[in-house]
CSV table of C-alpha atoms and ligand atoms in Angstrom, one decimal:
chain,number,residue,atom,x,y,z
X,1,MET,CA,-92.9,-34.5,-48.4
X,2,ALA,CA,-91.7,-30.7,-47.9
X,3,ILE,CA,-91.4,-27.4,-50.2
X,4,ILE,CA,-87.5,-26.7,-50.2
X,5,ALA,CA,-85.9,-23.5,-51.5
X,6,PHE,CA,-82.3,-24.6,-52.7
X,7,ILE,CA,-79.9,-21.8,-53.1
X,8,GLY,CA,-76.7,-22.5,-55.0
X,9,LEU,CA,-76.4,-25.0,-57.5
X,10,GLY,CA,-72.8,-25.7,-58.1
X,11,ASN,CA,-70.8,-28.7,-57.8
X,12,MET,CA,-72.2,-29.6,-54.6
X,13,GLY,CA,-75.6,-27.7,-54.6
X,14,GLY,CA,-76.5,-29.3,-57.8
X,15,PRO,CA,-76.3,-33.2,-57.2
X,16,MET,CA,-77.7,-32.2,-53.6
X,17,ALA,CA,-80.8,-30.7,-55.0
X,18,THR,CA,-81.2,-33.4,-57.5
X,19,ASN,CA,-81.3,-36.0,-54.6
X,20,LEU,CA,-84.0,-34.0,-53.0
X,21,LEU,CA,-85.9,-34.1,-56.0
X,22,LYS,CA,-85.4,-38.0,-56.0
X,23,ALA,CA,-86.7,-38.4,-52.5
X,24,GLY,CA,-90.0,-36.6,-53.7
X,25,HIS,CA,-89.7,-33.2,-52.3
X,26,GLU,CA,-90.9,-30.0,-54.2
X,27,VAL,CA,-87.7,-28.2,-55.1
X,28,ARG,CA,-87.3,-24.6,-56.0
X,29,VAL,CA,-84.1,-23.6,-57.2
X,30,PHE,CA,-82.2,-20.3,-57.8
X,31,ASP,CA,-78.2,-19.7,-58.7
X,32,LEU,CA,-77.0,-16.4,-60.3
X,33,VAL,CA,-75.8,-19.0,-63.4
X,34,PRO,CA,-79.0,-19.5,-65.2
X,35,ALA,CA,-77.5,-22.7,-66.9
X,36,LEU,CA,-77.3,-24.4,-63.5
X,37,VAL,CA,-81.0,-23.6,-62.9
X,38,LYS,CA,-81.7,-24.9,-66.1
X,39,GLN,CA,-80.1,-28.1,-65.5
X,40,LEU,CA,-81.9,-28.7,-62.1
X,41,VAL,CA,-85.2,-27.8,-63.9
X,42,SER,CA,-84.4,-30.6,-66.6
X,43,ASP,CA,-84.5,-33.0,-63.3
X,44,GLY,CA,-87.8,-31.8,-62.3
X,45,ALA,CA,-87.1,-28.6,-60.1
X,46,GLN,CA,-89.1,-25.3,-60.2
X,47,ALA,CA,-86.9,-22.5,-61.6
X,48,ALA,CA,-87.1,-19.4,-59.3
X,49,LYS,CA,-86.4,-15.7,-60.5
X,50,SER,CA,-84.5,-14.8,-57.2
X,51,ALA,CA,-83.6,-16.4,-53.8
X,52,GLU,CA,-86.6,-14.3,-52.4
X,53,ASN,CA,-89.0,-16.1,-54.8
X,54,ALA,CA,-87.6,-19.7,-54.3
X,55,ALA,CA,-88.4,-19.1,-50.5
X,56,ASP,CA,-91.5,-17.9,-50.6
X,57,SER,CA,-93.6,-20.2,-48.7
X,58,ALA,CA,-91.0,-22.8,-48.7
X,59,ASP,CA,-90.7,-25.1,-45.6
X,60,TYR,CA,-86.8,-25.3,-45.9
X,61,VAL,CA,-84.3,-23.0,-47.3
X,62,ILE,CA,-81.0,-24.8,-48.1
X,63,SER,CA,-78.0,-22.6,-49.1
X,64,MET,CA,-74.7,-24.0,-50.6
X,65,LEU,CA,-72.4,-21.0,-51.5
X,66,PRO,CA,-68.9,-20.4,-51.8
X,67,ALA,CA,-68.0,-18.5,-48.7
X,68,GLY,CA,-69.1,-16.5,-45.6
X,69,LYS,CA,-69.7,-13.3,-47.4
X,70,HIS,CA,-72.4,-14.8,-49.9
X,71,VAL,CA,-74.0,-16.5,-47.0
X,72,ALA,CA,-74.3,-13.3,-44.9
X,73,SER,CA,-75.6,-11.3,-47.8
X,74,LEU,CA,-77.8,-14.1,-48.9
X,75,TYR,CA,-79.7,-13.8,-45.3
X,76,ILE,CA,-78.8,-10.7,-43.4
X,77,GLY,CA,-79.8,-7.1,-43.7
X,78,ASP,CA,-82.4,-5.0,-45.6
X,79,GLU,CA,-82.0,-6.9,-48.7
X,80,GLY,CA,-81.5,-10.4,-47.2
X,81,LEU,CA,-83.8,-13.2,-47.1
X,82,LEU,CA,-84.7,-13.2,-43.6
X,83,ALA,CA,-86.5,-9.9,-43.9
X,84,SER,CA,-89.1,-11.8,-45.8
X,85,LEU,CA,-88.9,-15.3,-44.6
X,86,LYS,CA,-92.3,-16.6,-42.8
X,87,PRO,CA,-91.8,-17.8,-39.1
X,88,GLY,CA,-91.7,-21.7,-39.2
X,89,THR,CA,-89.4,-21.7,-42.4
X,90,MET,CA,-86.1,-23.6,-41.5
X,91,VAL,CA,-82.9,-22.4,-42.7
X,92,ILE,CA,-80.1,-25.1,-43.2
X,93,ASP,CA,-76.8,-23.7,-44.4
X,94,SER,CA,-74.4,-26.3,-45.8
X,95,SER,CA,-71.9,-23.7,-47.4
X,96,THR,CA,-68.2,-24.1,-45.5
X,97,ILE,CA,-68.0,-20.6,-44.0
X,98,ASP,CA,-66.1,-19.0,-40.8
X,99,ALA,CA,-68.2,-20.1,-37.5
X,100,GLU,CA,-68.6,-16.5,-36.5
X,101,THR,CA,-70.4,-15.7,-39.6
X,102,ALA,CA,-72.7,-18.9,-39.2
X,103,ARG,CA,-73.3,-17.6,-35.5
X,104,ASP,CA,-74.3,-14.3,-36.9
X,105,VAL,CA,-76.8,-15.8,-39.1
X,106,HIS,CA,-78.1,-17.9,-36.2
X,107,ALA,CA,-78.6,-14.9,-34.0
X,108,ALA,CA,-80.4,-13.3,-37.0
X,109,CYS,CA,-82.7,-16.2,-37.5
X,110,ARG,CA,-83.5,-16.4,-33.7
X,111,ASP,CA,-84.6,-12.6,-33.9
X,112,LYS,CA,-87.0,-13.7,-36.5
X,113,GLY,CA,-88.2,-16.5,-34.8
X,114,ILE,CA,-86.7,-18.9,-37.7
X,115,GLU,CA,-84.9,-22.2,-36.6
X,116,MET,CA,-81.6,-22.6,-38.2
X,117,LEU,CA,-78.5,-25.5,-38.7
X,118,ASP,CA,-75.2,-24.7,-39.9
X,119,ALA,CA,-74.5,-28.0,-41.7
X,120,PRO,CA,-71.5,-28.2,-43.8
X,121,VAL,CA,-70.7,-31.4,-45.6
X,122,SER,CA,-68.0,-33.6,-46.1
X,123,GLY,CA,-67.4,-36.4,-49.3
X,124,GLY,CA,-66.9,-34.2,-52.2
X,125,VAL,CA,-69.1,-34.3,-55.5
X,126,ALA,CA,-69.0,-37.9,-55.9
X,127,ALA,CA,-70.6,-38.4,-52.4
X,128,ALA,CA,-73.1,-35.2,-53.2
X,129,ALA,CA,-74.2,-37.3,-56.4
X,130,ALA,CA,-74.5,-40.5,-54.5
X,131,GLY,CA,-76.4,-39.0,-51.5
X,132,SER,CA,-73.8,-40.3,-49.1
X,133,LEU,CA,-72.4,-36.9,-47.8
X,134,THR,CA,-71.6,-36.6,-44.2
X,135,PHE,CA,-73.3,-33.5,-42.5
X,136,MET,CA,-71.8,-31.9,-39.3
X,137,CYS,CA,-74.5,-29.8,-37.6
X,138,GLY,CA,-74.4,-26.7,-35.4
X,139,GLY,CA,-77.6,-25.3,-33.5
X,140,SER,CA,-80.3,-26.7,-31.1
X,141,GLU,CA,-81.3,-30.2,-30.5
X,142,LYS,CA,-84.7,-29.3,-31.8
X,143,ALA,CA,-83.5,-27.6,-35.0
X,144,PHE,CA,-81.4,-31.0,-35.5
X,145,GLU,CA,-84.2,-33.1,-35.2
X,146,LYS,CA,-86.4,-31.1,-37.5
X,147,ALA,CA,-83.7,-31.2,-40.2
X,148,LYS,CA,-82.5,-34.8,-40.0
X,149,GLY,CA,-84.9,-36.3,-42.4
X,150,ILE,CA,-84.4,-33.7,-45.2
X,151,LEU,CA,-80.5,-34.1,-44.5
X,152,GLY,CA,-80.8,-37.9,-44.4
X,153,ASP,CA,-82.1,-37.6,-48.2
X,154,MET,CA,-78.9,-36.1,-49.3
X,155,GLY,CA,-76.2,-38.0,-46.9
X,156,GLN,CA,-75.6,-40.9,-45.1
X,157,ASN,CA,-73.8,-39.6,-42.0
X,158,ILE,CA,-75.8,-36.9,-40.0
X,159,PHE,CA,-73.8,-35.6,-37.1
X,160,HIS,CA,-74.9,-33.1,-34.3
X,161,ALA,CA,-71.8,-31.5,-33.4
X,162,GLY,CA,-72.9,-29.1,-30.8
X,163,PRO,CA,-74.4,-25.4,-30.7
X,164,ASP,CA,-74.6,-22.6,-33.1
X,165,GLY,CA,-71.3,-22.8,-35.4
X,166,ALA,CA,-70.3,-26.2,-33.9
X,167,GLY,CA,-70.6,-27.8,-37.4
X,168,GLN,CA,-68.2,-25.2,-39.1
X,169,VAL,CA,-65.8,-25.9,-36.4
X,170,ALA,CA,-66.0,-29.4,-36.9
X,171,LYS,CA,-65.8,-28.9,-40.9
X,172,MET,CA,-62.5,-26.4,-40.6
X,173,CYS,CA,-60.9,-29.3,-38.8
X,174,ASN,CA,-61.7,-31.9,-40.7
X,175,ASN,CA,-60.5,-29.8,-44.0
X,176,MET,CA,-57.5,-28.9,-42.6
X,177,LEU,CA,-56.5,-32.6,-42.0
X,178,LEU,CA,-57.8,-33.4,-45.6
X,179,ALA,CA,-55.3,-30.7,-46.9
X,180,ILE,CA,-52.2,-32.2,-45.1
X,181,HIS,CA,-53.1,-35.9,-46.0
X,182,MET,CA,-53.6,-34.9,-49.7
X,183,ILE,CA,-50.0,-33.4,-49.6
X,184,GLY,CA,-48.6,-36.1,-47.9
X,185,THR,CA,-50.2,-38.7,-50.3
X,186,SER,CA,-48.9,-36.7,-53.0
X,187,GLU,CA,-45.5,-36.7,-51.9
X,188,ALA,CA,-45.3,-40.3,-51.4
X,189,LEU,CA,-46.7,-41.0,-54.6
X,190,GLN,CA,-43.9,-38.7,-56.5
X,191,LEU,CA,-41.2,-40.1,-54.4
X,192,GLY,CA,-42.3,-43.5,-55.1
X,193,THR,CA,-42.8,-42.9,-59.0
X,194,LYS,CA,-39.5,-41.0,-59.0
X,195,ASN,CA,-37.8,-44.4,-57.9
X,196,GLY,CA,-39.5,-46.3,-60.8
X,197,LEU,CA,-42.5,-47.6,-59.0
X,198,ASP,CA,-45.9,-48.0,-60.6
X,199,ALA,CA,-48.3,-45.5,-59.0
X,200,LYS,CA,-51.2,-48.0,-58.9
X,201,VAL,CA,-48.7,-50.6,-57.3
X,202,LEU,CA,-47.5,-48.1,-54.8
X,203,SER,CA,-51.2,-46.9,-53.9
X,204,ASP,CA,-52.4,-50.6,-53.2
X,205,ILE,CA,-49.3,-51.3,-51.1
X,206,MET,CA,-50.2,-48.4,-49.1
X,207,LEU,CA,-53.6,-49.1,-48.7
X,208,ALA,CA,-52.8,-52.1,-47.2
X,209,SER,CA,-50.3,-50.6,-45.1
X,210,SER,CA,-50.2,-47.7,-42.2
X,211,GLY,CA,-50.0,-44.9,-44.7
X,212,LYS,CA,-53.8,-45.6,-45.6
X,213,ASN,CA,-56.1,-42.7,-45.8
X,214,TRP,CA,-59.0,-41.0,-47.6
X,215,SER,CA,-56.9,-39.2,-50.1
X,216,LEU,CA,-55.7,-42.3,-51.0
X,217,GLU,CA,-58.6,-44.7,-50.9
X,218,ARG,CA,-61.2,-42.4,-52.8
X,219,TYR,CA,-59.5,-39.4,-54.3
X,220,ASN,CA,-56.0,-40.8,-55.7
X,221,PRO,CA,-54.2,-37.5,-56.9
X,222,TYR,CA,-51.9,-39.6,-59.6
X,223,PRO,CA,-53.4,-39.8,-63.1
X,224,GLY,CA,-54.6,-42.9,-64.2
X,225,VAL,CA,-54.7,-44.7,-60.9
X,226,MET,CA,-58.5,-44.2,-60.3
X,227,PRO,CA,-60.5,-43.7,-63.5
X,228,THR,CA,-63.2,-41.4,-61.9
X,229,THR,CA,-61.0,-38.8,-59.9
X,230,PRO,CA,-60.2,-35.3,-61.1
X,231,ALA,CA,-56.5,-36.6,-61.3
X,232,SER,CA,-57.6,-38.8,-64.3
X,233,ASN,CA,-59.7,-35.9,-65.8
X,234,ASP,CA,-57.0,-33.2,-65.7
X,235,TYR,CA,-57.8,-32.2,-62.6
X,236,GLN,CA,-61.2,-30.4,-63.5
X,237,PRO,CA,-62.9,-29.8,-59.9
X,238,GLY,CA,-64.2,-31.5,-57.7
X,239,PHE,CA,-63.2,-29.4,-55.1
X,240,MET,CA,-61.3,-26.4,-56.3
X,241,VAL,CA,-58.0,-25.1,-55.1
X,242,ASP,CA,-59.4,-21.6,-54.2
X,243,LEU,CA,-62.1,-23.4,-51.9
X,244,MET,CA,-59.4,-25.4,-49.9
X,245,ALA,CA,-57.2,-22.3,-49.5
X,246,LYS,CA,-60.3,-20.5,-48.3
X,247,ASP,CA,-61.0,-23.5,-45.9
X,248,LEU,CA,-57.2,-23.5,-44.7
X,249,GLY,CA,-57.5,-19.7,-44.2
X,250,LEU,CA,-60.4,-20.2,-42.1
X,251,ALA,CA,-58.6,-22.8,-39.8
X,252,ILE,CA,-55.8,-20.7,-39.3
X,253,ALA,CA,-57.2,-17.8,-38.6
X,254,ASN,CA,-59.5,-19.4,-35.8
X,255,ALA,CA,-56.0,-21.2,-34.4
X,256,SER,CA,-54.2,-17.9,-34.1
X,257,ALA,CA,-57.3,-16.2,-32.6
X,258,CYS,CA,-57.8,-19.4,-29.8
X,259,GLY,CA,-53.9,-19.8,-29.4
X,260,SER,CA,-54.0,-23.6,-31.0
X,261,ALA,CA,-50.7,-24.3,-33.2
X,262,THR,CA,-51.2,-25.4,-36.7
X,263,PRO,CA,-47.5,-25.8,-38.2
X,264,LEU,CA,-48.8,-28.4,-40.9
X,265,GLY,CA,-52.1,-26.3,-41.5
X,266,GLU,CA,-49.9,-23.2,-42.1
X,267,LYS,CA,-47.5,-25.2,-44.4
X,268,ALA,CA,-50.4,-26.6,-46.5
X,269,LEU,CA,-52.0,-23.2,-46.8
X,270,GLY,CA,-48.6,-21.5,-48.3
X,271,LEU,CA,-48.4,-24.4,-50.9
X,272,TYR,CA,-52.2,-23.9,-51.9
X,273,GLN,CA,-51.5,-20.1,-52.1
X,274,GLN,CA,-48.6,-21.1,-54.4
X,275,LYS,CA,-50.8,-23.1,-56.6
X,276,GLN,CA,-53.2,-20.1,-56.8
X,277,GLN,CA,-50.4,-17.8,-57.8
X,278,GLU,CA,-49.6,-20.2,-60.8
X,279,GLY,CA,-53.4,-19.5,-62.1
X,280,ASP,CA,-54.6,-23.1,-61.0
X,281,GLY,CA,-57.0,-21.9,-58.2
X,282,LYS,CA,-60.1,-23.3,-60.3
X,283,ARG,CA,-58.3,-26.8,-60.8
X,284,ASP,CA,-59.0,-29.6,-58.2
X,285,PHE,CA,-57.0,-29.4,-54.7
X,286,SER,CA,-55.2,-32.6,-55.7
X,287,SER,CA,-53.5,-31.1,-58.3
X,288,ILE,CA,-51.3,-30.0,-55.6
X,289,ILE,CA,-49.1,-32.9,-56.5
X,290,GLU,CA,-48.0,-31.0,-59.7
X,291,LEU,CA,-45.9,-28.7,-57.2
X,292,LEU,CA,-44.1,-31.8,-56.3
X,293,LYS,CA,-42.9,-32.9,-59.6
J,1,LIG,P1,-69.6,-23.6,-56.7
J,1,LIG,O1,-68.6,-22.6,-56.9
J,1,LIG,O2,-69.3,-25.0,-57.7
J,1,LIG,O3,-71.1,-23.4,-56.3
J,1,LIG,C1,-71.2,-22.2,-55.5
J,1,LIG,C2,-72.7,-21.8,-56.4
J,1,LIG,O4,-73.1,-20.6,-55.5
J,1,LIG,C3,-72.2,-21.4,-57.7
J,1,LIG,O5,-72.9,-21.9,-58.6
J,1,LIG,C4,-72.6,-19.9,-57.7
J,1,LIG,O6,-73.1,-19.0,-58.8
J,1,LIG,C5,-73.4,-19.9,-56.7
J,1,LIG,N1,-73.9,-18.5,-56.0
J,1,LIG,C6,-72.8,-17.7,-55.1
J,1,LIG,N2,-73.4,-16.3,-54.8
J,1,LIG,C7,-75.0,-16.8,-55.1
J,1,LIG,C8,-76.0,-16.2,-54.7
J,1,LIG,N3,-76.0,-14.9,-53.9
J,1,LIG,N4,-77.1,-16.7,-54.9
J,1,LIG,C9,-77.3,-17.6,-55.6
J,1,LIG,N5,-76.3,-18.4,-56.2
J,1,LIG,C10,-75.2,-18.0,-55.7
J,1,LIG,O7,-68.7,-24.6,-55.0
J,1,LIG,P2,-69.2,-25.9,-54.5
J,1,LIG,O8,-67.7,-26.8,-55.1
J,1,LIG,O9,-70.4,-26.2,-54.9
J,1,LIG,O10,-68.8,-25.6,-52.9
J,1,LIG,C11,-69.9,-24.9,-52.4
J,1,LIG,C12,-69.7,-25.2,-50.7
J,1,LIG,O11,-69.4,-26.3,-50.2
J,1,LIG,C13,-68.4,-24.4,-50.5
J,1,LIG,O12,-68.5,-23.5,-49.6
J,1,LIG,C14,-67.4,-25.3,-50.4
J,1,LIG,O13,-66.3,-24.9,-49.7
J,1,LIG,C15,-68.2,-26.4,-49.6
J,1,LIG,N6,-67.8,-28.0,-50.3
J,1,LIG,C16,-67.2,-28.2,-51.4
J,1,LIG,C17,-67.0,-29.6,-51.7
J,1,LIG,C18,-66.4,-30.0,-52.7
J,1,LIG,O14,-65.9,-30.9,-53.2
J,1,LIG,N7,-66.7,-29.0,-54.2
J,1,LIG,C19,-67.0,-30.3,-50.6
J,1,LIG,C20,-67.6,-30.0,-49.4
J,1,LIG,C21,-68.0,-29.0,-49.2
């Protein structure tokens, strides 16, 4: 069993840390929000006063933070964790961030003789709670082999996508596709119900037809079709509109830099930005269906 520092206990990090406790690890937790730390302590974790305090003598440091700027400031610079981490500690960043920042953290870790993986996840809050996340990892083969067991305590599918930053590239591609098929699914359900069809009946038909996709199967955006989705709970996240807009921004910026065409990704970003402008940034991303009503 390992000593694990877990930094960032939000919608995803909280249940991921709980699964590490269930697997028998010693987990030291830190978040800027004290109530989130308290919740994990009631599950058996040790509260830390700071990220440094959590990481002190840990075997692994796992971070699950909102965006690249949070990850860079956690690890890099005079105030960053890398200044005090002991060699032999391993860093696993599971936040969804831009590949460039991930590579910067990899390089800073290498300078200190510390192994690192960028290991973003897919599956959402339900998979985080069930321990069935998909991890997509970037880094050396050696780092991947070292982290695989720990990641397996939080997820079901553990992929080595390639070298430093490759996990973030895979995640960026996946989430652009997710954004697009959530909008497509919402359009189809809205059109069908406007024509008098029942949303559940139409969903069942499309699930058995060529329109089947993850949004329809696991995360139906129409209220009442699936009792446990954010749509049936006033679009409480889940996965916030703000985070989806961030992820689409990463994909569009990358596509523009490498000269790859993403017309639907750009259209999707415009729609999520519209949702943000309407004050819905903190609601679940499946609330995009409300724009179509
Ligand atoms: P969240 O906002 O619920 O959680 C982030 C947590 O990080 C917050 O509790 C915040 O207080 C904490 N935090 C921020 N800066 C910190 C710091 N310096 N030190 C300690 N704690 C700090 O977000 P989330 O939904 O858990 O998402 C986390 C990451 O996972 C994001 O990058 C997101 O894109 C990605 N992701 C989310 C989902 C999802 O369904 N929610 C799915 C896959 C990936």
